Tab-separated table of C-alpha atoms and ligand atoms in Angstrom:
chain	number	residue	atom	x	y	z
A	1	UNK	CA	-6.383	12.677	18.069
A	2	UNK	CA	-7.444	16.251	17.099
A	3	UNK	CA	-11.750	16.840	16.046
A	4	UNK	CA	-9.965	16.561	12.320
A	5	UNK	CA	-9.194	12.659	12.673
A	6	UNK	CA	-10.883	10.792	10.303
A	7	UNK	CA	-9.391	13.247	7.362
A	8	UNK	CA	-6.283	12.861	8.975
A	9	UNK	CA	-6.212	9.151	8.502
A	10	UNK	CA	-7.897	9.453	5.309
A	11	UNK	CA	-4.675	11.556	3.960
A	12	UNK	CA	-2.388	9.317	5.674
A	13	UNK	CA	-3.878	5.789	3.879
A	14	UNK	CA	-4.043	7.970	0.591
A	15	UNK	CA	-0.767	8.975	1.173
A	16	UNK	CA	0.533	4.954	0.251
A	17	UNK	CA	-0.800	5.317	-2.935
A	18	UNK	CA	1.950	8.138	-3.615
A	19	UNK	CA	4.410	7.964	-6.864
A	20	UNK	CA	7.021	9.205	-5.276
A	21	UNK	CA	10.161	6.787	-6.274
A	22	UNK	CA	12.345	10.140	-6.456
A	23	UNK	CA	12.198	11.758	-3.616
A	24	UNK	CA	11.042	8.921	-1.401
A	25	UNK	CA	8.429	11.485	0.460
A	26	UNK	CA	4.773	10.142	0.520
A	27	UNK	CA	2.434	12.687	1.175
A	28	UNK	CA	-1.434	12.751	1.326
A	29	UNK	CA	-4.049	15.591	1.343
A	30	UNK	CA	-8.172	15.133	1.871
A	31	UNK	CA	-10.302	18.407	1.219
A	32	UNK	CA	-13.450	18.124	2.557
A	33	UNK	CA	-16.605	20.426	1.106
A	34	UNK	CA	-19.161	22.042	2.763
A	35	UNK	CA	-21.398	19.562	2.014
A	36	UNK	CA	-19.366	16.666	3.715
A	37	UNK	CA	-17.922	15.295	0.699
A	38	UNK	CA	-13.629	14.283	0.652
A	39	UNK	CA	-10.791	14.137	-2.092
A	40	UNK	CA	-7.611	12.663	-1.749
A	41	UNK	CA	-4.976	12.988	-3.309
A	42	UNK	CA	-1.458	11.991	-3.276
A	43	UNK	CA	2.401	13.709	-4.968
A	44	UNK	CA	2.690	12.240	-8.296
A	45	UNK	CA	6.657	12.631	-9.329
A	46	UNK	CA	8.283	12.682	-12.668
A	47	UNK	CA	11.361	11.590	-14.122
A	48	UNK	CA	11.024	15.291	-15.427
A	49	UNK	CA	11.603	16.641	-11.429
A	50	UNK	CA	9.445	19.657	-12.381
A	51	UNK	CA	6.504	18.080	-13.558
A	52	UNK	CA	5.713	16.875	-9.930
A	53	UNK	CA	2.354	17.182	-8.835
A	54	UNK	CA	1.880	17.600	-4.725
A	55	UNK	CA	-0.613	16.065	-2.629
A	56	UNK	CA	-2.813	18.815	-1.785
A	57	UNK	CA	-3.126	20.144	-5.552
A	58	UNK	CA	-4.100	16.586	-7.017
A	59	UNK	CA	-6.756	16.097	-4.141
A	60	UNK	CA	-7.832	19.586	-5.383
A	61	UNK	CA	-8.184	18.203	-8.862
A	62	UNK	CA	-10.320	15.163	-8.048
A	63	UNK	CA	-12.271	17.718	-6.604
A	64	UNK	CA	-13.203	19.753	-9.240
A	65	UNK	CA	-13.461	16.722	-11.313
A	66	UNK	CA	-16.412	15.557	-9.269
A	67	UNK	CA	-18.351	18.635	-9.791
A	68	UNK	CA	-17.737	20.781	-6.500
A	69	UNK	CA	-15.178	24.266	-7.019
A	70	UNK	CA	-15.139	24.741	-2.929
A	71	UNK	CA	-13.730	23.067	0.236
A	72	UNK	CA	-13.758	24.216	3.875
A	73	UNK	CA	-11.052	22.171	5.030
A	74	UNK	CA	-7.828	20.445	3.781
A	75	UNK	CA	-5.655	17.918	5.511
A	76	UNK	CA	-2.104	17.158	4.688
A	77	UNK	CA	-0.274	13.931	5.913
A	78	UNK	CA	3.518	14.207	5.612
A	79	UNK	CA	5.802	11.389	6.748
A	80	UNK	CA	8.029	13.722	9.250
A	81	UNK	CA	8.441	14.219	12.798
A	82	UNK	CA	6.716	17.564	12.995
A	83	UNK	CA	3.702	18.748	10.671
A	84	UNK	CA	4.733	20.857	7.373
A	85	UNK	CA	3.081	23.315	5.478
A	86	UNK	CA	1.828	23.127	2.038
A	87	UNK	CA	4.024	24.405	-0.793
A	88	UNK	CA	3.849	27.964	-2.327
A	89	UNK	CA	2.554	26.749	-5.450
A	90	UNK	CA	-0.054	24.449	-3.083
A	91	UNK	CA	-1.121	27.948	-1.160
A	92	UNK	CA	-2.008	29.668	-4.029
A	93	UNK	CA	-4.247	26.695	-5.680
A	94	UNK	CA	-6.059	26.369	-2.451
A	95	UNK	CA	-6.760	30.150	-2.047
A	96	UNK	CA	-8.726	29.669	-5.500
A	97	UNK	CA	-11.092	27.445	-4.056
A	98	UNK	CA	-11.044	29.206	-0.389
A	99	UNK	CA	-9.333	31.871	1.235
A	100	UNK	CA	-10.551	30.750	4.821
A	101	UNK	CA	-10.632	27.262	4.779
A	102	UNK	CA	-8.503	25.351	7.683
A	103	UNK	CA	-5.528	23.979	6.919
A	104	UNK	CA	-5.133	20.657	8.474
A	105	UNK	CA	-1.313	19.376	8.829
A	106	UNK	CA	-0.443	16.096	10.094
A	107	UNK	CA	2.734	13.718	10.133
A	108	UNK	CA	4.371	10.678	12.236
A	109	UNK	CA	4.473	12.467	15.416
A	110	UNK	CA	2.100	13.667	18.096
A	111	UNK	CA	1.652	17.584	16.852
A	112	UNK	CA	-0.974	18.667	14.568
A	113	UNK	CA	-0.589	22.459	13.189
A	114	UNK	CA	-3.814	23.998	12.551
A	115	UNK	CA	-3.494	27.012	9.969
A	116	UNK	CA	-6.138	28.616	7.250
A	117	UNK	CA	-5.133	29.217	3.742
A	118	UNK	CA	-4.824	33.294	3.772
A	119	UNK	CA	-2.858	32.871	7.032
A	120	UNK	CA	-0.805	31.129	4.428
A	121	UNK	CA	-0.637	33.195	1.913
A	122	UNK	CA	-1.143	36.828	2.696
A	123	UNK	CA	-1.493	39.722	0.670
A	124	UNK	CA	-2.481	37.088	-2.534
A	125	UNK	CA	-3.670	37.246	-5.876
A	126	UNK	CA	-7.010	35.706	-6.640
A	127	UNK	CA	-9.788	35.865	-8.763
A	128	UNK	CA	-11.501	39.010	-7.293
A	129	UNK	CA	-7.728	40.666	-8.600
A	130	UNK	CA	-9.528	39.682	-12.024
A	131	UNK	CA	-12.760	41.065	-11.825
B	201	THU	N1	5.019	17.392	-1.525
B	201	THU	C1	3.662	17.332	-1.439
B	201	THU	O1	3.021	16.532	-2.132
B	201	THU	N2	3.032	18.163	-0.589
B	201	THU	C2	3.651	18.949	0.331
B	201	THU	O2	2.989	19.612	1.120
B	201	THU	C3	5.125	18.997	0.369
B	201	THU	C4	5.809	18.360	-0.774
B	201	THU	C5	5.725	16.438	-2.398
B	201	THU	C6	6.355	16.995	-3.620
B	201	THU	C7	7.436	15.964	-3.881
B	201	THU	O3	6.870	14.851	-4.570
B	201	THU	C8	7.835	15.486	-2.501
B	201	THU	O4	6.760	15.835	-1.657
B	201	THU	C9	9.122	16.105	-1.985
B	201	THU	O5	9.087	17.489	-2.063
């Protein structure tokens, strides 16, 4: 088990609480703050496909619900053989919140990829583009 266990098995447990009756893909996500605080969150599908919500962008939300707008680490729990990367649209809402935090991805088998955010997503927009 990597150092980032416990969030690991935090987004894999939150991951069972996924609405996912579409595409049949549970996924869960745990950012962790600086402070030592988590949020999970899990996809949330639609009968309108679009309207989807991943994993990683509703942990982001119960976040920012609780009061805290940063997070140094995120993990993702997929149910695949190898790990997976976050969505496009996931990159871009976790380089709002962090440009360096560690990406965290996890799934059935033994490999764990270990990423950051702008590794992700070079060359991004962000909010110093609005300043
Ligand atoms: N999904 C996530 O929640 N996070 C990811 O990192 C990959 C994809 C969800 C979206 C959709 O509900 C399902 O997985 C299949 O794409």
């Amino acid at each position: 088990m990597s150092d980032h266990g416990k969030l690991i098995a935090a987004a894999r447990e939150v991951s069972r609480r996924a609405y996912a009756p579409y595409s049949k893909f549970h996924v869960g996500a745990v950012v962790q703050t600086p402070g030592g605080e988590t949020y999970a969150g899990c996809n949330v599908e639609n009968a309108s496909y679009g309207l989807t919500c991943c994993a990683e962008r509703n942990a982001i939300g119960q976040m920012v619900a609780a009061g805290a707008t940063a997070f140094d680490i995120v993990a993702v729990y997929t149910p695949t053989e190898k790990p997976t990367a976050p969505c496009g649209a996931c990159r871009q809402v976790l380089y709002e919140f962090n440009p360096e935090a560690i990406v965290v991805s996890a799934c059935d088998g033994p490999e764990v990829i270990e990423t950051t955010v702008k590794d992700l997503l070079p060359g991004a927009f962000g909010p110093k583009n609005l300043t």
